[in-house]
Tab-separated table of C-alpha atoms and ligand atoms in Angstrom:
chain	number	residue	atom	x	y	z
A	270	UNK	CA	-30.161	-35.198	-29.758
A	271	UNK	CA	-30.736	-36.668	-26.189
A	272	UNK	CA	-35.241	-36.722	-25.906
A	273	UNK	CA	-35.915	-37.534	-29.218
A	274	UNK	CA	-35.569	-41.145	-29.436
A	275	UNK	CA	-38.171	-40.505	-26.621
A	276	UNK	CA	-40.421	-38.750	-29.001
A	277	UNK	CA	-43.266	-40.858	-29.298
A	278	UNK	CA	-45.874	-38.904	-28.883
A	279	UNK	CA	-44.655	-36.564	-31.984
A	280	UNK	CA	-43.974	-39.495	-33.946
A	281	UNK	CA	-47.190	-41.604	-33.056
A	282	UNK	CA	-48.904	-38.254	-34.129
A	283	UNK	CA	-46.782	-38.121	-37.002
A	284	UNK	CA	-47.831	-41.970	-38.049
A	285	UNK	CA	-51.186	-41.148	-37.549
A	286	UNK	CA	-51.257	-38.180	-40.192
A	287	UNK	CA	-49.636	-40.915	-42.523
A	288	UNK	CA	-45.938	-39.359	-42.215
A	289	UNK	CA	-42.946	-41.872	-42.954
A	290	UNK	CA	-40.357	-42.336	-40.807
A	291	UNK	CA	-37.656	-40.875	-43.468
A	292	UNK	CA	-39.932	-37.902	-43.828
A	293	UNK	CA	-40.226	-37.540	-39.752
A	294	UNK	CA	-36.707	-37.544	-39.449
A	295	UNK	CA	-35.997	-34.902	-42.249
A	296	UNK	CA	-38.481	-32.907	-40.526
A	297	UNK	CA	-36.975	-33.512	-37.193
A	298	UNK	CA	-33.288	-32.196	-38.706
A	299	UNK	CA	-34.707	-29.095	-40.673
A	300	UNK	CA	-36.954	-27.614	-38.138
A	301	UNK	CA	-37.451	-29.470	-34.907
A	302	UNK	CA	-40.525	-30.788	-33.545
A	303	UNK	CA	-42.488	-27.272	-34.762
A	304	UNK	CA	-41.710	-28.466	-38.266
A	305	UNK	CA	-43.550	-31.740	-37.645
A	306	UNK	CA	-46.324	-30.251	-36.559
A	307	UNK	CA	-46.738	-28.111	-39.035
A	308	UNK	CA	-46.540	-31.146	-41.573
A	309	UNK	CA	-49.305	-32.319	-39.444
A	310	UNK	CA	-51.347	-29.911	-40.022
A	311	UNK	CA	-51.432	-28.603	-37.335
A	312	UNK	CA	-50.914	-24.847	-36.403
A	313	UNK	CA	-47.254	-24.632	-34.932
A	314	UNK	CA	-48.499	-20.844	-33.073
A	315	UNK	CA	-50.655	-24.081	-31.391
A	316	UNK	CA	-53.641	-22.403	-32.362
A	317	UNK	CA	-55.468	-25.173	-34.130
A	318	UNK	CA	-59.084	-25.902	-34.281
A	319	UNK	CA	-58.773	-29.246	-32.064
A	320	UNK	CA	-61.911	-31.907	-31.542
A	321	UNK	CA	-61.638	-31.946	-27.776
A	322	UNK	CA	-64.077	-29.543	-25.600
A	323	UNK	CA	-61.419	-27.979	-23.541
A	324	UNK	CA	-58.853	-26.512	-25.388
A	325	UNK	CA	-57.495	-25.883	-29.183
A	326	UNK	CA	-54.496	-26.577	-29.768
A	327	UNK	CA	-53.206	-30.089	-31.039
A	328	UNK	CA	-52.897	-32.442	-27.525
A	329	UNK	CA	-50.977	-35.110	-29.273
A	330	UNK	CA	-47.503	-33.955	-27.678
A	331	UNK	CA	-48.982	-33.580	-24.351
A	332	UNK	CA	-50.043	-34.956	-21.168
A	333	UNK	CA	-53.586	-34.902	-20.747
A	334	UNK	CA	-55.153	-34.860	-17.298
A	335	UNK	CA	-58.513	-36.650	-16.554
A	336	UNK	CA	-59.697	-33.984	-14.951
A	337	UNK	CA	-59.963	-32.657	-18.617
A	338	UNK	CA	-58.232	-29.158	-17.983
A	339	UNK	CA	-54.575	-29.810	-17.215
A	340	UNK	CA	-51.911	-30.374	-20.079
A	341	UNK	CA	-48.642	-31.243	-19.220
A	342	UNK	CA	-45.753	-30.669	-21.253
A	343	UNK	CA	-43.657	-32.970	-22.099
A	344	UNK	CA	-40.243	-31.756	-21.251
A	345	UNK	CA	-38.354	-34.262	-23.238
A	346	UNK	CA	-39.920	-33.046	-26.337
A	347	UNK	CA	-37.677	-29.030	-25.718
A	348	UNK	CA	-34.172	-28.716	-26.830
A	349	UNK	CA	-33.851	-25.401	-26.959
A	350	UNK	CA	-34.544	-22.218	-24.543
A	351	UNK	CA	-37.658	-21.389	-25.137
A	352	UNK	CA	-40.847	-23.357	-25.285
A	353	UNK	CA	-42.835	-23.471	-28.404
A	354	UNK	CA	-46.321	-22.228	-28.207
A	355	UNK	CA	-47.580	-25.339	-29.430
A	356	UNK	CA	-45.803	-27.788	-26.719
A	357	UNK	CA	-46.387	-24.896	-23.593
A	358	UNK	CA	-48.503	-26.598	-20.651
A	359	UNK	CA	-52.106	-25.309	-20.245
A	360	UNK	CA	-53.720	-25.112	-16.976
A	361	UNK	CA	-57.184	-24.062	-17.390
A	362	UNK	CA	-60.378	-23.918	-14.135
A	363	UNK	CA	-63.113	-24.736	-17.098
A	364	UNK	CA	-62.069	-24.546	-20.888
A	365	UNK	CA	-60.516	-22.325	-23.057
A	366	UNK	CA	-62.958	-19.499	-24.984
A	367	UNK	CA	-62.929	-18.236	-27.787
A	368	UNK	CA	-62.919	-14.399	-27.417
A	369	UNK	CA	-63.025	-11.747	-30.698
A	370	UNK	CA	-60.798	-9.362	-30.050
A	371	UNK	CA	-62.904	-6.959	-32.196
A	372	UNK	CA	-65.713	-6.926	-29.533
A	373	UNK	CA	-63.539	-7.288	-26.267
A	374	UNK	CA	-63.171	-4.141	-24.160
A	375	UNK	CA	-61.121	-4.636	-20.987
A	376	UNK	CA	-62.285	-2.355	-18.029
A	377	UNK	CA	-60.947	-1.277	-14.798
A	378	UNK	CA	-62.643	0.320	-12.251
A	379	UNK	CA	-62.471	0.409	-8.293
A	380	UNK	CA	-62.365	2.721	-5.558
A	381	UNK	CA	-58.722	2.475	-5.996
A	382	UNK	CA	-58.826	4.398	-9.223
A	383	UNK	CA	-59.728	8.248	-9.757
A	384	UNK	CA	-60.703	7.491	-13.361
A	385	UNK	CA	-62.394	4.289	-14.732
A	386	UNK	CA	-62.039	3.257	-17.630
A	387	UNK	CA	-62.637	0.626	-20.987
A	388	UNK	CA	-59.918	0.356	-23.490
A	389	UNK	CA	-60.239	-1.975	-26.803
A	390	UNK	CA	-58.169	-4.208	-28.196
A	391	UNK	CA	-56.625	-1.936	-30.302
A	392	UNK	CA	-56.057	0.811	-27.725
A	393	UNK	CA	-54.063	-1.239	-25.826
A	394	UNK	CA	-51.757	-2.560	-28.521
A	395	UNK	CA	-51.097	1.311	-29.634
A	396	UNK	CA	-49.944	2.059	-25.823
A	397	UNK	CA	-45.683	1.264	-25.143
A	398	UNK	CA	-44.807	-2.422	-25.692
A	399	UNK	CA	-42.263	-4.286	-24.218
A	400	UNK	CA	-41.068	-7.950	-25.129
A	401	UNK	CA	-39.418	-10.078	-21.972
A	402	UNK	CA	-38.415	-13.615	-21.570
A	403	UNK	CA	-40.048	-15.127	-18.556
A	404	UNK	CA	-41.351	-18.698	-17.273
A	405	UNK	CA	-44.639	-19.010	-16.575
A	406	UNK	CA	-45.103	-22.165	-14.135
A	407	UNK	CA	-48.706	-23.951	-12.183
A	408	UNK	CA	-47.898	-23.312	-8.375
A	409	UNK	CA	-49.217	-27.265	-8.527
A	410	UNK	CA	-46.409	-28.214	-10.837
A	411	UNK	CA	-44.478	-31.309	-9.302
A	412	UNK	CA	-47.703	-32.061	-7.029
A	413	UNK	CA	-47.420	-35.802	-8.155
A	414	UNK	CA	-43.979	-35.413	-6.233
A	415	UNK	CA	-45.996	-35.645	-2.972
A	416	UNK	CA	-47.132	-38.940	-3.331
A	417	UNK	CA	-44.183	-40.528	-5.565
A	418	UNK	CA	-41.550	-38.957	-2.819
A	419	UNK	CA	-42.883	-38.826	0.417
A	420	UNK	CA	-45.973	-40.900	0.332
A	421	UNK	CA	-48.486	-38.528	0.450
A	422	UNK	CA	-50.965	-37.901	-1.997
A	423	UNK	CA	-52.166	-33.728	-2.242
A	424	UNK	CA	-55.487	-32.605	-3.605
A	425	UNK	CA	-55.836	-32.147	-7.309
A	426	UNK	CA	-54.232	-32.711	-10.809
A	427	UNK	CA	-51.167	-34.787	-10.218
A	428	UNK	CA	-48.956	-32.702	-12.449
A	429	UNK	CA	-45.119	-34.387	-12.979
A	430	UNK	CA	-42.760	-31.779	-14.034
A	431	UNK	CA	-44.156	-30.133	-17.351
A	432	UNK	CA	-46.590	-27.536	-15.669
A	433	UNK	CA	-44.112	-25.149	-16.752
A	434	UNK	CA	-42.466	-23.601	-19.727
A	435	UNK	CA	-40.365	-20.693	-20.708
A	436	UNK	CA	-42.198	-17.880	-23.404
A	437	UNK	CA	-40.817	-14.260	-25.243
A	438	UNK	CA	-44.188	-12.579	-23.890
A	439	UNK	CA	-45.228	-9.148	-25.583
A	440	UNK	CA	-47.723	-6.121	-24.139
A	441	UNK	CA	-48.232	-3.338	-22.151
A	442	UNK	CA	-46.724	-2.749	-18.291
A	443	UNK	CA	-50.152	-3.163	-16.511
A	444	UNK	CA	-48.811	-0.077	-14.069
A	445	UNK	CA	-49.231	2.058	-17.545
A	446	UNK	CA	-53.155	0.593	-17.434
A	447	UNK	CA	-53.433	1.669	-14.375
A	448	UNK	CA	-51.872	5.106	-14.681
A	449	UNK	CA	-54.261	5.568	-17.280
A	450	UNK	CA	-56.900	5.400	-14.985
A	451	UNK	CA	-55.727	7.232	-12.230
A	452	UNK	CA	-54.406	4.785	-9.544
A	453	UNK	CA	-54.696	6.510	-6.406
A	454	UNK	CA	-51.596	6.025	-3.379
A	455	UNK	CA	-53.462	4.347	-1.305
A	456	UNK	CA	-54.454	1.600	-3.673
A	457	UNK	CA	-53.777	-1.629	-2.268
A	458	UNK	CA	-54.860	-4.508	-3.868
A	459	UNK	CA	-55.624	-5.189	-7.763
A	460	UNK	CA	-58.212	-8.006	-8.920
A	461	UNK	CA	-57.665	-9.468	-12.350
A	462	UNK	CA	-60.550	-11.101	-13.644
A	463	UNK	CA	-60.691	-13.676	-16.322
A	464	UNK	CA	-63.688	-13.977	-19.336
A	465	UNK	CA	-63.799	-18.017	-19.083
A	466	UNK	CA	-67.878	-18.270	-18.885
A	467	UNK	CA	-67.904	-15.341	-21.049
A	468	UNK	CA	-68.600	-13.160	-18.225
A	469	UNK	CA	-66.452	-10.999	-15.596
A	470	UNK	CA	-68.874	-11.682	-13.475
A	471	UNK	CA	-67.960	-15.525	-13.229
A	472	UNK	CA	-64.796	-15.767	-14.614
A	473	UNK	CA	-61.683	-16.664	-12.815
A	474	UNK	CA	-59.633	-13.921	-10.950
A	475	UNK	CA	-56.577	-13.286	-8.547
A	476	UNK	CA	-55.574	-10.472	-6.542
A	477	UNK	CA	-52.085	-9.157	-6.516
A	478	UNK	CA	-50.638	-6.343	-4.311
A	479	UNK	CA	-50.575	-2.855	-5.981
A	480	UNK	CA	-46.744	-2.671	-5.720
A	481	UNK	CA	-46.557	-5.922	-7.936
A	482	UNK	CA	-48.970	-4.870	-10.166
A	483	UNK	CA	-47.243	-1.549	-11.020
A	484	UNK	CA	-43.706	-3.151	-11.689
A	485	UNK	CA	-42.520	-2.568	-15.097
A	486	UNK	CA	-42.027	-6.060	-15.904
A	487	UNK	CA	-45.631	-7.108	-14.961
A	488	UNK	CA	-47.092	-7.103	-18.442
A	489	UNK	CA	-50.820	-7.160	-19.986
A	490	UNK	CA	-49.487	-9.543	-22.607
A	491	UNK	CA	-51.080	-9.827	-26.100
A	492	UNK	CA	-47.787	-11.921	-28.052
A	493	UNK	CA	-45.859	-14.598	-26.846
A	494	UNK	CA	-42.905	-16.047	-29.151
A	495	UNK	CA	-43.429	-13.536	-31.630
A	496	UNK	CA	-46.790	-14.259	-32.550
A	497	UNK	CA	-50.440	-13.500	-31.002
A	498	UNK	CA	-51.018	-14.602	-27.989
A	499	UNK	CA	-53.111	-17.981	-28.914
A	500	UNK	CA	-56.477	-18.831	-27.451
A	501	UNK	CA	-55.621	-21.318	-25.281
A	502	UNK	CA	-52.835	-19.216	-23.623
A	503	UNK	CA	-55.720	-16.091	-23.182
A	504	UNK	CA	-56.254	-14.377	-26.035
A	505	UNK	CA	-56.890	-11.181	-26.797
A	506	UNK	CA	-54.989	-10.543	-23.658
A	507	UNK	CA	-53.172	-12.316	-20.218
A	508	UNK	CA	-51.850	-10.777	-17.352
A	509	UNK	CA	-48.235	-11.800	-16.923
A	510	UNK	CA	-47.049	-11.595	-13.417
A	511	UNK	CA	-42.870	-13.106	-13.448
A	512	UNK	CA	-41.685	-15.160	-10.782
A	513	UNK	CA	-45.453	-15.074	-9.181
A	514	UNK	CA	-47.630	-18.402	-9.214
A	515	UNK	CA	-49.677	-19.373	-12.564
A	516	UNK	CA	-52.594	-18.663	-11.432
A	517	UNK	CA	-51.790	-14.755	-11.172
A	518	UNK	CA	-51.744	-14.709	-15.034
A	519	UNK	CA	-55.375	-14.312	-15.734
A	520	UNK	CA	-56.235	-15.380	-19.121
A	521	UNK	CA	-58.684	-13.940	-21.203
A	522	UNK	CA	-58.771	-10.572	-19.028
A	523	UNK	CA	-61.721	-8.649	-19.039
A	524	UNK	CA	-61.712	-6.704	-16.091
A	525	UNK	CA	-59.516	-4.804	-13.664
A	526	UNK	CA	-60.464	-3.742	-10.039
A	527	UNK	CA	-58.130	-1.882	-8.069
A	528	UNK	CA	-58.870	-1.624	-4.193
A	529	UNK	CA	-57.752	0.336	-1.294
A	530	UNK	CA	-58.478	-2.143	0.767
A	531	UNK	CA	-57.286	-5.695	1.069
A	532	UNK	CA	-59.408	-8.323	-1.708
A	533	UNK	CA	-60.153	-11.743	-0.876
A	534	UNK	CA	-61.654	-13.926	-2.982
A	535	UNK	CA	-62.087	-17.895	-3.475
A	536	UNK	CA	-58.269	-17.629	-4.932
A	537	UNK	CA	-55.956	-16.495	-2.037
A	538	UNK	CA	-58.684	-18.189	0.783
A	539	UNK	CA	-59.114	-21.409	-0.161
A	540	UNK	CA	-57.456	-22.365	-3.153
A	541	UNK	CA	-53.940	-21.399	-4.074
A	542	UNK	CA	-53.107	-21.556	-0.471
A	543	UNK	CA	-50.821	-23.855	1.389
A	544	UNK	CA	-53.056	-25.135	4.108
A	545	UNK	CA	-51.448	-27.780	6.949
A	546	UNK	CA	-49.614	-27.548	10.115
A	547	UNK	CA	-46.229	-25.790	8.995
A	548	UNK	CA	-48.727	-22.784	7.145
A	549	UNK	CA	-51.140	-20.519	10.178
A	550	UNK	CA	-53.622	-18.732	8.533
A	551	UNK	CA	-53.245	-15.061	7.323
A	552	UNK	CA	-55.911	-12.683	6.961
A	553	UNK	CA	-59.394	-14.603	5.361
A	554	UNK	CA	-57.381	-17.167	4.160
A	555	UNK	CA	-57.403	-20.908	5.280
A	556	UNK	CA	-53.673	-20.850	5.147
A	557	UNK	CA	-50.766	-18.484	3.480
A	558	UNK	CA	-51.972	-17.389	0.194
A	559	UNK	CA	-49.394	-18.787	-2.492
A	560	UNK	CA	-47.252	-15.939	-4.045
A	561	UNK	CA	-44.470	-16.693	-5.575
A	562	UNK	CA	-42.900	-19.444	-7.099
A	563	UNK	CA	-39.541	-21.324	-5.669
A	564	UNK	CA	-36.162	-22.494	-6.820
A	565	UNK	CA	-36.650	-25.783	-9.217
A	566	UNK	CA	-35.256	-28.121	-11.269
A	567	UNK	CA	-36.529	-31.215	-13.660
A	568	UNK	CA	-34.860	-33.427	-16.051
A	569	UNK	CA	-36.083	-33.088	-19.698
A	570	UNK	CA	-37.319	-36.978	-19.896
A	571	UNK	CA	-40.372	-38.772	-19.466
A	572	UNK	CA	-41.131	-40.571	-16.538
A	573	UNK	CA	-39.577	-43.091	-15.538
A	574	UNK	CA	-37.473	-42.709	-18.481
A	575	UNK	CA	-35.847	-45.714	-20.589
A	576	UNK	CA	-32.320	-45.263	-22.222
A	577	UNK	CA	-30.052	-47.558	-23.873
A	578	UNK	CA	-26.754	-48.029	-22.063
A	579	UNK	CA	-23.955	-46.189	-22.705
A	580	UNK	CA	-22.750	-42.094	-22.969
A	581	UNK	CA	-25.821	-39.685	-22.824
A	582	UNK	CA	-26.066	-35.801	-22.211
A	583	UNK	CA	-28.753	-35.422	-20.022
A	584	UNK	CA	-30.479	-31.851	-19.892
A	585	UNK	CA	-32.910	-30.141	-17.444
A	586	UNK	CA	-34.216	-27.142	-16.663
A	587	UNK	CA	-34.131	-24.808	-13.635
A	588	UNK	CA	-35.655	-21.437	-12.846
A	589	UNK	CA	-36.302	-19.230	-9.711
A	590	UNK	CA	-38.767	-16.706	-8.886
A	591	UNK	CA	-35.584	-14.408	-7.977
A	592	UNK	CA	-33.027	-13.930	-10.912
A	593	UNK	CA	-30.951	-15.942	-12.697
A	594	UNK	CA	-29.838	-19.901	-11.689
A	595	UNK	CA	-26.102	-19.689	-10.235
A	596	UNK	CA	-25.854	-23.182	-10.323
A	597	UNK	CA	-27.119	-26.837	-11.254
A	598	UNK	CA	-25.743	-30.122	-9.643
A	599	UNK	CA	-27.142	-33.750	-9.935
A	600	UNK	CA	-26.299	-36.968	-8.223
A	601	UNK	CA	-27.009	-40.506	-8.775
A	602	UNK	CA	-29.229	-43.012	-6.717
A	603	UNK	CA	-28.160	-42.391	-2.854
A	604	UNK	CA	-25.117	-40.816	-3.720
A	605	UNK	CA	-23.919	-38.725	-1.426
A	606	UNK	CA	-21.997	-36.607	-3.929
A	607	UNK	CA	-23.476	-33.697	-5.814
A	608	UNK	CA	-21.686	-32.950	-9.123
A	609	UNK	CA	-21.976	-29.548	-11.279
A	610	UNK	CA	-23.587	-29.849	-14.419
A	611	UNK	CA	-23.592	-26.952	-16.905
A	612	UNK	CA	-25.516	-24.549	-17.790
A	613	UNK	CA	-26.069	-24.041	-21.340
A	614	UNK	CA	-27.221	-20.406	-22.569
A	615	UNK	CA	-27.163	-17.057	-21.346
A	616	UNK	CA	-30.053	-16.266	-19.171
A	617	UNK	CA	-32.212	-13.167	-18.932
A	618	UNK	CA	-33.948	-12.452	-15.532
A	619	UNK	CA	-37.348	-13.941	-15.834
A	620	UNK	CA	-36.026	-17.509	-18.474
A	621	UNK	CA	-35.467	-20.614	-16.950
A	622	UNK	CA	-32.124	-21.839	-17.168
A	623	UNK	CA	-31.360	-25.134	-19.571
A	624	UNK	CA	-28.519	-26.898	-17.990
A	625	UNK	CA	-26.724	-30.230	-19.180
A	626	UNK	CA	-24.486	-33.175	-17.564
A	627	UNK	CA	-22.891	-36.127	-19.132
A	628	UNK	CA	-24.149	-39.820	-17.776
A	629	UNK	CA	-22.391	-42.886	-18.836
A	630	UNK	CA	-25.607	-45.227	-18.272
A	631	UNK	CA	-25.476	-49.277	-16.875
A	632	UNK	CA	-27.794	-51.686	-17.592
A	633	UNK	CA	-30.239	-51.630	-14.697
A	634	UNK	CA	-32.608	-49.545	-12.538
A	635	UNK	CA	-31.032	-45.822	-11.593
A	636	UNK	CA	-32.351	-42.578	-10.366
A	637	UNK	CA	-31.093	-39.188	-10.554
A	638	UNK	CA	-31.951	-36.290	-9.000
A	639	UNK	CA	-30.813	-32.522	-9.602
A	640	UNK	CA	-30.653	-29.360	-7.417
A	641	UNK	CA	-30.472	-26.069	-8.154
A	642	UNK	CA	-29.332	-22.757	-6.402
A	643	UNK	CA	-29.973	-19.173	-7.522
A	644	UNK	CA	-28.018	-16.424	-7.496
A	645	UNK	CA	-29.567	-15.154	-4.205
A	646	UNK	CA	-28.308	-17.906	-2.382
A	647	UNK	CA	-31.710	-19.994	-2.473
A	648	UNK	CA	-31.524	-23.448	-3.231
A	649	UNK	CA	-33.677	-26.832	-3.521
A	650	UNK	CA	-34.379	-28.032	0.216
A	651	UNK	CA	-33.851	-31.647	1.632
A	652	UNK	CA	-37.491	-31.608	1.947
A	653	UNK	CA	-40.705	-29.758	1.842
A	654	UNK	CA	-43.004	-29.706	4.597
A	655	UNK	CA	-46.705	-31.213	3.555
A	656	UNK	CA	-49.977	-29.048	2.404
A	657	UNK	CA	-53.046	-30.229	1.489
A	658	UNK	CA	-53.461	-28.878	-2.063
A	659	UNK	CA	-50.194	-29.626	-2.663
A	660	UNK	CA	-48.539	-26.170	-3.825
A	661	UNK	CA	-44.658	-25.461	-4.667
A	662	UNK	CA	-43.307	-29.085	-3.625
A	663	UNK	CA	-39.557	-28.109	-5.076
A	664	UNK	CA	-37.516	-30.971	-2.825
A	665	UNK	CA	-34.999	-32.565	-5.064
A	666	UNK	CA	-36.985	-35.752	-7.266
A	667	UNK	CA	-35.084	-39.063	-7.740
A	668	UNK	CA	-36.049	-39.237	-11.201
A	669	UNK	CA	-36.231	-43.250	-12.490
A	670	UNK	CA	-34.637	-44.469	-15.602
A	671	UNK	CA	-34.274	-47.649	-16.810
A	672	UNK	CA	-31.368	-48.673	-19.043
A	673	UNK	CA	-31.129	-51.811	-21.116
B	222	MTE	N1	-56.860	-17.496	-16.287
B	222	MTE	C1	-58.169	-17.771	-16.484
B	222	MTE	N2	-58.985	-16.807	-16.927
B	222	MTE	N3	-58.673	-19.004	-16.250
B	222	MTE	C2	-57.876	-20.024	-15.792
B	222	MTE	O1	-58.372	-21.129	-15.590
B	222	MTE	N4	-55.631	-20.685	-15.063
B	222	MTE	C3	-54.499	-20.153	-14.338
B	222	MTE	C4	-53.782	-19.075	-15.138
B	222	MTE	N5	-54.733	-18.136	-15.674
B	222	MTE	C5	-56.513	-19.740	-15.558
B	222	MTE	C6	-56.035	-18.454	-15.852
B	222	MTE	C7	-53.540	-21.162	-13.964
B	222	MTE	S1	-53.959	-22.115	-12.621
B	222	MTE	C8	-52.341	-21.303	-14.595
B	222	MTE	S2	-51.173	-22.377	-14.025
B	222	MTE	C9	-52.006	-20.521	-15.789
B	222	MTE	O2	-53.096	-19.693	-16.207
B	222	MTE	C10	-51.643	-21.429	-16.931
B	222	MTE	O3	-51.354	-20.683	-18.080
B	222	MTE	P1	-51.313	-21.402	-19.482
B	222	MTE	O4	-52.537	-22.259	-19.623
B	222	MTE	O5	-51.230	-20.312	-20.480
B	222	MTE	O6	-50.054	-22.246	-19.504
């Protein structure tokens, strides 16, 4: 299995718990990398009780940030098409909370709305439910790309490639919420608010536009893979916005204010903007507010990875904002020549797209890069022009490996 001679972090963990190697192995074969954790002790939903301030879950198989708020998945640590709770990226502004769903009421109010409203826990999860397969990715995912590729360092958390991962979410269709409360026709603007300092009133929020907000697949989430939603991904409950930047999901929601006018807050002004010369400002906003995602790719190793020479399968994955991935292709070190690779499993609307290749690898220093193109016709540009926060960089990454 191509990544798991990579695996150190699961098997350093593993070491560290007292696990053999024979017994690491046997876990490995029966149940993956979930089925180590669990050995581990530790909670494979990924809802453990960790040490560390920010978060819960188990940050062995991570990533961590020093900014103390950003793990990165490690992409060479997924096989299969969907991302286990326990190894999905978190991306949080302060640190995850702890919220009883027994006590948690979310509201939603506005001059948008005839009829405001509260509903519990348990009202919501008695309302329709619907179950979709979407990707949920950090519109700074591949910032560090800016600096490693064009010599440019952005602003913040110098993500790689593993601010993203691929989850079977479970909820309501926020445009039943907002039925519910009467959402008037000339609503135009919706303000999800997160519970982070344990108050709406501070917590962290985004505004989408109405017509987003009521589409079907735009989801008050309370499961993802089959189980609750875990703390660290927002329970008791998460907006889930597909295809649209990570910081639309608000985790931890609490509150809900629909507007007939226009919102602008510190979210689509300042941050989660694309501010430089190639973006003029739109409305408050220091640049154009960050939306949705675009068309990506990313090999499924570390980086720079190390491999011993010889045959290897190599596998990525690729996702787009707009349907499914038509196409993968990949090409080695200045190559001019872009070769297909193939794409592995069926794909659903919202999933990123696992795609393989076979590489017979030389001794010596090599980089590969991949490309994808969606069914709309979009693909991975040549290049992407420069913005300060460094936002949806999606050029094509010479990724370095090393072969001995
Ligand atoms: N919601 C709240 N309440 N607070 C946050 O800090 N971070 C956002 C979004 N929702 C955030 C939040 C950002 S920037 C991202 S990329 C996604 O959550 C990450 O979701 P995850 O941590 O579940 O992977």
């Amino acid at each position: 299995m191509p990544g798991f001679t990579d695996a150190q972090p699961l098997w350093t963990l593993a070491e560290r718990r007292g696990m053999g190697r024979r017994r690491f192995l046997q876990l490995l074969v029966a149940g993956g990398a979930t089925a180590v954790l669990a050995a581990c002790g530790a909670d494979p939903s990924g809802d453990d009780r960790s040490e560390h301030p920010g978060w819960f879950k188990n940050t062995d198989p991570f990533i961590r940030h020093a900014d103390g708020k950003s793990l990165e998945a490690r992409l060479e640590l997924m096989d299969g098409l969907i991302t286990p709770s326990s190894f999905f990226f978190v991306r949080n502004n302060s640190v995850s909370v702890d919220v009883a769903a027994g006590d948690w009421r979310l509201s939603i109010d506005g001059d948008g709305v005839t009829d405001p409203l509260g509903l519990s826990y348990d009202a919501i999860r008695r309302l329709p439910s619907r179950t979709l397969v979407s990707y949920l990715e950090c519109a700074g995912n591949h910032r560090a790309m800016f600096d490693r590729v064009q010599g440019r360092a952005a602003e913040g958390t110098q993500w790689g490639t593993g601010g993203v991962g691929n989850g079977e979410w479970t909820g309501v269709a926020l445009g039943d919420i907002l039925e519910l409360a009467g959402v008037r026709p000339d609503a135009v603007s919706v303000l999800l608010v997160g519970l982070d300092t344990g108050s709406p009133e501070e917590g962290f929020r985004r505004v989408i536009p109405v017509e987003k907000a009521m589409h079907p697949d735009t989801l008050l989430a309370y499961g993802l893979n089959g189980a609750r939603l875990t703390r660290d991904h927002g329970y008791p409950v998460r907006a889930l916005v597909p295809g649209w930047v990570g910081a639309s999901n608000i985790k931890w929601l609490g509150r809900i204010v629909v507007s007939t006018e226009q919102l602008w807050t510190r979210n689509n002004t300042t941050s989660y903007v694309l501010i430089g010369d190639d973006y003029p400002p739109e409305g408050e906003a220091l640049g154009q507010p960050v939306t949705t995602q675009t068309v990506k790719s990313a090999l499924a190793l570390p980086w720079p990875a190390e491999l011993e020479a010889g045959s290897h399968r190599l596998h990525g994955y690729a996702h787009s904002p707009d349907g499914p991935i038509a196409k993968v292709e990949w090409r080695e070190g200045s190559g001019r020549t872009w070769r297909p690779a193939s794409i592995t499993d069926p794909q659903v609307q919202y999933s990123w797209a696992r795609f393989e290749f076979a590489w017979e690898a030389r001794p010596g220093e090599h980089t590969i890069m991949t490309r994808a193109t969606d069914a709309a016709g979009a693909t991975q540009p040549h290049s992407v022009p420069f913005n300060q926060k460094g936002y949806l960089f999606n050029q094509p990454v010479p990724h370095p490996i090393r072969v001995s």
